[in-house]
Amino acid sequence: MAQDSIDYACIDDDDLCLDNEASEINQLQLAALKEPQAQEDVDERLATVEFHCSGCNMHEMVHYYGRTPPFALGIKFREDSFVLRDPFQAPPPRWQSKPEFYVALGVKCASCGKVVCKDTSCSFYYTKTFCLECGKTELKNWPVEAQSRLRKQLAAKKP
Ligand SMILES: [Zn+2]
Ligand SMILES: [Zn+2]
């Protein structure tokens, strides 16, 4: 009887060891699961996308590149855009369904893919956004109004 109880104690110890190992693995897995989640929370508030206008050299870190910024609900840009959250806007609570203020700084030229800001000395919009260089090349295919609008814009451009 005494022998038996020692045996049981041993088995119990083994079980305990296994349990500990199992729960350690669980904890490790939990930690691994938690980490990217936490990072996502941080990233959402951080401007991690680099915007660099090829025209005027404006350089800014923005929050989003695409057409449907998650923080500007209901907004869908016609072109993939570099979008900055309004830096003066306090973060809204999670449950808030109103869009935040935001600034669309620029896009990629529809023809050559260069990044340009919305400034009239860097880009021209006719059905899509073009850098001024591509605008000059494309304009011969455009209707007269669009051509003269770009010509005016080019003439007004400061050197
Ligand atoms: Zn620019
Ligand atoms: Zn271009």
PDB file of C-alpha atoms and ligand atoms in Angstrom:
ATOM      1  CA  MET A   1       0.000   0.000   0.000  1.00  0.00           C
ATOM      2  CA  ALA A   2       2.811   2.331   0.922  1.00  0.00           C
ATOM      3  CA  GLN A   3       4.586   1.402  -2.314  1.00  0.00           C
ATOM      4  CA  ASP A   4       1.461   2.207  -4.268  1.00  0.00           C
ATOM      5  CA  SER A   5       1.122   5.662  -2.830  1.00  0.00           C
ATOM      6  CA  ILE A   6       4.735   6.490  -3.754  1.00  0.00           C
ATOM      7  CA  ASP A   7       4.044   5.384  -7.300  1.00  0.00           C
ATOM      8  CA  TYR A   8       1.026   7.617  -7.449  1.00  0.00           C
ATOM      9  CA  ALA A   9       3.046  10.510  -6.128  1.00  0.00           C
ATOM     10  CA  CYS A  10       5.550   9.990  -8.942  1.00  0.00           C
ATOM     11  CA  ILE A  11       2.832   9.914 -11.550  1.00  0.00           C
ATOM     12  CA  ASP A  12       1.351  13.027 -10.041  1.00  0.00           C
ATOM     13  CA  ASP A  13       4.714  14.752 -10.272  1.00  0.00           C
ATOM     14  CA  ASP A  14       5.039  13.798 -13.905  1.00  0.00           C
ATOM     15  CA  ASP A  15       1.577  15.096 -14.627  1.00  0.00           C
ATOM     16  CA  LEU A  16       2.435  18.308 -12.866  1.00  0.00           C
ATOM     17  CA  CYS A  17       5.543  18.677 -14.979  1.00  0.00           C
ATOM     18  CA  LEU A  18       3.571  18.144 -18.158  1.00  0.00           C
ATOM     19  CA  ASP A  19       0.940  20.594 -17.047  1.00  0.00           C
ATOM     20  CA  ASN A  20       3.537  23.223 -16.338  1.00  0.00           C
ATOM     21  CA  GLU A  21       5.118  22.747 -19.712  1.00  0.00           C
ATOM     22  CA  ALA A  22       1.772  22.905 -21.411  1.00  0.00           C
ATOM     23  CA  SER A  23       0.781  26.094 -19.660  1.00  0.00           C
ATOM     24  CA  GLU A  24       4.171  27.594 -20.414  1.00  0.00           C
ATOM     25  CA  ILE A  25       3.636  26.872 -24.087  1.00  0.00           C
ATOM     26  CA  ASN A  26       0.171  28.376 -23.813  1.00  0.00           C
ATOM     27  CA  GLN A  27       1.611  31.506 -22.302  1.00  0.00           C
ATOM     28  CA  LEU A  28       4.208  31.780 -25.018  1.00  0.00           C
ATOM     29  CA  GLN A  29       1.524  31.388 -27.651  1.00  0.00           C
ATOM     30  CA  LEU A  30      -0.592  34.014 -25.960  1.00  0.00           C
ATOM     31  CA  ALA A  31       2.331  36.398 -25.885  1.00  0.00           C
ATOM     32  CA  ALA A  32       2.986  35.750 -29.545  1.00  0.00           C
ATOM     33  CA  LEU A  33      -0.679  36.390 -30.317  1.00  0.00           C
ATOM     34  CA  LYS A  34      -0.855  39.515 -28.220  1.00  0.00           C
ATOM     35  CA  GLU A  35       2.180  41.256 -29.624  1.00  0.00           C
ATOM     36  CA  PRO A  36       1.030  41.977 -33.183  1.00  0.00           C
ATOM     37  CA  GLN A  37      -2.321  43.113 -31.820  1.00  0.00           C
ATOM     38  CA  ALA A  38      -0.634  45.659 -29.577  1.00  0.00           C
ATOM     39  CA  GLN A  39       1.540  46.818 -32.441  1.00  0.00           C
ATOM     40  CA  GLU A  40      -1.484  47.308 -34.664  1.00  0.00           C
ATOM     41  CA  ASP A  41      -3.018  49.594 -32.083  1.00  0.00           C
ATOM     42  CA  VAL A  42       0.091  51.725 -32.036  1.00  0.00           C
ATOM     43  CA  ASP A  43       0.585  51.730 -35.795  1.00  0.00           C
ATOM     44  CA  GLU A  44      -2.900  53.005 -36.423  1.00  0.00           C
ATOM     45  CA  ARG A  45      -1.986  56.286 -34.773  1.00  0.00           C
ATOM     46  CA  LEU A  46       1.495  56.531 -36.195  1.00  0.00           C
ATOM     47  CA  ALA A  47       2.233  58.015 -39.570  1.00  0.00           C
ATOM     48  CA  THR A  48       4.259  55.279 -41.219  1.00  0.00           C
ATOM     49  CA  VAL A  49       3.784  55.986 -44.913  1.00  0.00           C
ATOM     50  CA  GLU A  50       6.312  58.233 -46.532  1.00  0.00           C
ATOM     51  CA  PHE A  51       5.060  60.932 -48.853  1.00  0.00           C
ATOM     52  CA  HIS A  52       7.606  62.786 -50.923  1.00  0.00           C
ATOM     53  CA  CYS A  53       6.428  65.094 -53.682  1.00  0.00           C
ATOM     54  CA  SER A  54       8.670  64.811 -56.717  1.00  0.00           C
ATOM     55  CA  GLY A  55       7.705  68.347 -57.756  1.00  0.00           C
ATOM     56  CA  CYS A  56       8.195  70.589 -54.733  1.00  0.00           C
ATOM     57  CA  ASN A  57      10.075  68.163 -52.482  1.00  0.00           C
ATOM     58  CA  MET A  58       7.422  68.304 -49.779  1.00  0.00           C
ATOM     59  CA  HIS A  59       8.251  65.534 -47.381  1.00  0.00           C
ATOM     60  CA  GLU A  60       5.728  64.247 -44.889  1.00  0.00           C
ATOM     61  CA  MET A  61       4.935  61.049 -43.029  1.00  0.00           C
ATOM     62  CA  VAL A  62       1.281  60.185 -43.620  1.00  0.00           C
ATOM     63  CA  HIS A  63      -1.096  57.584 -42.214  1.00  0.00           C
ATOM     64  CA  TYR A  64      -2.495  55.925 -45.254  1.00  0.00           C
ATOM     65  CA  TYR A  65      -2.040  55.260 -48.937  1.00  0.00           C
ATOM     66  CA  GLY A  66      -5.062  54.005 -50.838  1.00  0.00           C
ATOM     67  CA  ARG A  67      -8.654  54.847 -51.619  1.00  0.00           C
ATOM     68  CA  THR A  68     -10.596  54.082 -48.475  1.00  0.00           C
ATOM     69  CA  PRO A  69      -8.843  55.330 -45.328  1.00  0.00           C
ATOM     70  CA  PRO A  70     -10.250  53.447 -42.328  1.00  0.00           C
ATOM     71  CA  PHE A  71     -10.314  56.663 -40.296  1.00  0.00           C
ATOM     72  CA  ALA A  72     -12.307  58.590 -42.911  1.00  0.00           C
ATOM     73  CA  LEU A  73     -15.466  56.527 -42.935  1.00  0.00           C
ATOM     74  CA  GLY A  74     -17.529  56.643 -46.070  1.00  0.00           C
ATOM     75  CA  ILE A  75     -14.752  58.314 -48.036  1.00  0.00           C
ATOM     76  CA  LYS A  76     -13.634  56.718 -51.240  1.00  0.00           C
ATOM     77  CA  PHE A  77     -11.030  58.526 -53.286  1.00  0.00           C
ATOM     78  CA  ARG A  78     -11.058  58.221 -57.044  1.00  0.00           C
ATOM     79  CA  GLU A  79      -7.330  57.582 -56.978  1.00  0.00           C
ATOM     80  CA  ASP A  80      -4.998  55.985 -54.488  1.00  0.00           C
ATOM     81  CA  SER A  81      -4.096  58.893 -52.256  1.00  0.00           C
ATOM     82  CA  PHE A  82      -1.612  59.738 -49.545  1.00  0.00           C
ATOM     83  CA  VAL A  83      -3.771  60.670 -46.591  1.00  0.00           C
ATOM     84  CA  LEU A  84      -2.776  62.418 -43.403  1.00  0.00           C
ATOM     85  CA  ARG A  85      -4.941  62.467 -40.317  1.00  0.00           C
ATOM     86  CA  ASP A  86      -5.660  65.929 -39.092  1.00  0.00           C
ATOM     87  CA  PRO A  87      -2.803  66.450 -36.657  1.00  0.00           C
ATOM     88  CA  PHE A  88      -4.907  68.835 -34.565  1.00  0.00           C
ATOM     89  CA  GLN A  89      -7.775  66.422 -34.135  1.00  0.00           C
ATOM     90  CA  ALA A  90      -7.925  64.448 -30.907  1.00  0.00           C
ATOM     91  CA  PRO A  91      -8.276  60.711 -31.515  1.00  0.00           C
ATOM     92  CA  PRO A  92     -11.971  59.788 -31.517  1.00  0.00           C
ATOM     93  CA  PRO A  93     -13.204  57.015 -29.252  1.00  0.00           C
ATOM     94  CA  ARG A  94     -13.399  53.590 -30.852  1.00  0.00           C
ATOM     95  CA  TRP A  95     -17.177  53.572 -30.992  1.00  0.00           C
ATOM     96  CA  GLN A  96     -17.417  56.870 -32.790  1.00  0.00           C
ATOM     97  CA  SER A  97     -18.725  56.394 -36.281  1.00  0.00           C
ATOM     98  CA  LYS A  98     -18.109  59.899 -37.580  1.00  0.00           C
ATOM     99  CA  PRO A  99     -15.217  60.349 -39.952  1.00  0.00           C
ATOM    100  CA  GLU A 100     -12.121  62.095 -38.735  1.00  0.00           C
ATOM    101  CA  PHE A 101     -10.788  65.124 -40.463  1.00  0.00           C
ATOM    102  CA  TYR A 102      -8.068  64.261 -42.876  1.00  0.00           C
ATOM    103  CA  VAL A 103      -5.907  65.811 -45.549  1.00  0.00           C
ATOM    104  CA  ALA A 104      -5.231  64.151 -48.866  1.00  0.00           C
ATOM    105  CA  LEU A 105      -1.728  65.352 -49.664  1.00  0.00           C
ATOM    106  CA  GLY A 106      -1.183  63.830 -53.046  1.00  0.00           C
ATOM    107  CA  VAL A 107      -1.249  60.881 -55.399  1.00  0.00           C
ATOM    108  CA  LYS A 108       0.954  59.063 -57.869  1.00  0.00           C
ATOM    109  CA  CYS A 109       0.952  60.448 -61.393  1.00  0.00           C
ATOM    110  CA  ALA A 110      -1.461  58.384 -63.473  1.00  0.00           C
ATOM    111  CA  SER A 111       1.068  58.184 -66.276  1.00  0.00           C
ATOM    112  CA  CYS A 112       4.600  57.877 -64.848  1.00  0.00           C
ATOM    113  CA  GLY A 113       3.844  56.940 -61.224  1.00  0.00           C
ATOM    114  CA  LYS A 114       5.866  59.764 -59.692  1.00  0.00           C
ATOM    115  CA  VAL A 115       4.480  61.005 -56.386  1.00  0.00           C
ATOM    116  CA  VAL A 116       3.037  64.497 -56.643  1.00  0.00           C
ATOM    117  CA  CYS A 117       1.219  66.758 -54.220  1.00  0.00           C
ATOM    118  CA  LYS A 118      -2.033  68.560 -54.996  1.00  0.00           C
ATOM    119  CA  ASP A 119      -0.316  71.893 -55.455  1.00  0.00           C
ATOM    120  CA  THR A 120      -0.975  73.457 -58.865  1.00  0.00           C
ATOM    121  CA  SER A 121       2.762  73.773 -59.441  1.00  0.00           C
ATOM    122  CA  CYS A 122       3.189  69.996 -59.030  1.00  0.00           C
ATOM    123  CA  SER A 123       0.154  68.283 -60.496  1.00  0.00           C
ATOM    124  CA  PHE A 124      -2.801  68.723 -62.796  1.00  0.00           C
ATOM    125  CA  TYR A 125      -6.119  66.973 -62.547  1.00  0.00           C
ATOM    126  CA  TYR A 126      -8.025  65.979 -65.634  1.00  0.00           C
ATOM    127  CA  THR A 127      -9.945  62.703 -65.135  1.00  0.00           C
ATOM    128  CA  LYS A 128      -6.838  61.566 -63.245  1.00  0.00           C
ATOM    129  CA  THR A 129      -3.923  63.313 -61.610  1.00  0.00           C
ATOM    130  CA  PHE A 130      -0.826  63.864 -63.704  1.00  0.00           C
ATOM    131  CA  CYS A 131       2.505  65.367 -62.855  1.00  0.00           C
ATOM    132  CA  LEU A 132       3.022  68.514 -64.925  1.00  0.00           C
ATOM    133  CA  GLU A 133       5.602  66.851 -67.157  1.00  0.00           C
ATOM    134  CA  CYS A 134       3.164  64.083 -68.109  1.00  0.00           C
ATOM    135  CA  GLY A 135       0.387  66.670 -68.336  1.00  0.00           C
ATOM    136  CA  LYS A 136       2.363  68.454 -71.047  1.00  0.00           C
ATOM    137  CA  THR A 137       2.701  65.200 -72.979  1.00  0.00           C
ATOM    138  CA  GLU A 138      -0.897  64.100 -72.450  1.00  0.00           C
ATOM    139  CA  LEU A 139      -2.579  67.412 -73.116  1.00  0.00           C
ATOM    140  CA  LYS A 140      -2.739  66.997 -76.878  1.00  0.00           C
ATOM    141  CA  ASN A 141      -5.249  64.188 -76.337  1.00  0.00           C
ATOM    142  CA  TRP A 142      -7.471  66.300 -74.128  1.00  0.00           C
ATOM    143  CA  PRO A 143     -10.429  68.540 -74.899  1.00  0.00           C
ATOM    144  CA  VAL A 144      -9.620  72.197 -75.512  1.00  0.00           C
ATOM    145  CA  GLU A 145     -10.892  73.365 -72.110  1.00  0.00           C
ATOM    146  CA  ALA A 146      -8.620  70.974 -70.282  1.00  0.00           C
ATOM    147  CA  GLN A 147      -5.696  71.977 -72.480  1.00  0.00           C
ATOM    148  CA  SER A 148      -6.159  75.678 -71.869  1.00  0.00           C
ATOM    149  CA  ARG A 149      -6.623  75.086 -68.166  1.00  0.00           C
ATOM    150  CA  LEU A 150      -3.296  73.270 -67.985  1.00  0.00           C
ATOM    151  CA  ARG A 151      -1.595  75.885 -70.185  1.00  0.00           C
ATOM    152  CA  LYS A 152      -2.780  78.593 -67.795  1.00  0.00           C
ATOM    153  CA  GLN A 153      -1.570  76.575 -64.866  1.00  0.00           C
ATOM    154  CA  LEU A 154       1.828  76.033 -66.468  1.00  0.00           C
ATOM    155  CA  ALA A 155       2.122  79.733 -67.296  1.00  0.00           C
ATOM    156  CA  ALA A 156       1.315  80.675 -63.704  1.00  0.00           C
ATOM    157  CA  LYS A 157       3.888  78.264 -62.334  1.00  0.00           C
ATOM    158  CA  LYS A 158       6.677  80.035 -60.572  1.00  0.00           C
ATOM    159  CA  PRO A 159      10.123  79.000 -61.702  1.00  0.00           C
TER     160      PRO A 159
HETATM  161 ZN    ZN B   1       4.542  69.290 -54.603  1.00  0.00          ZN
HETATM  162 ZN    ZN B   2       4.031  61.813 -64.521  1.00  0.00          ZN
END
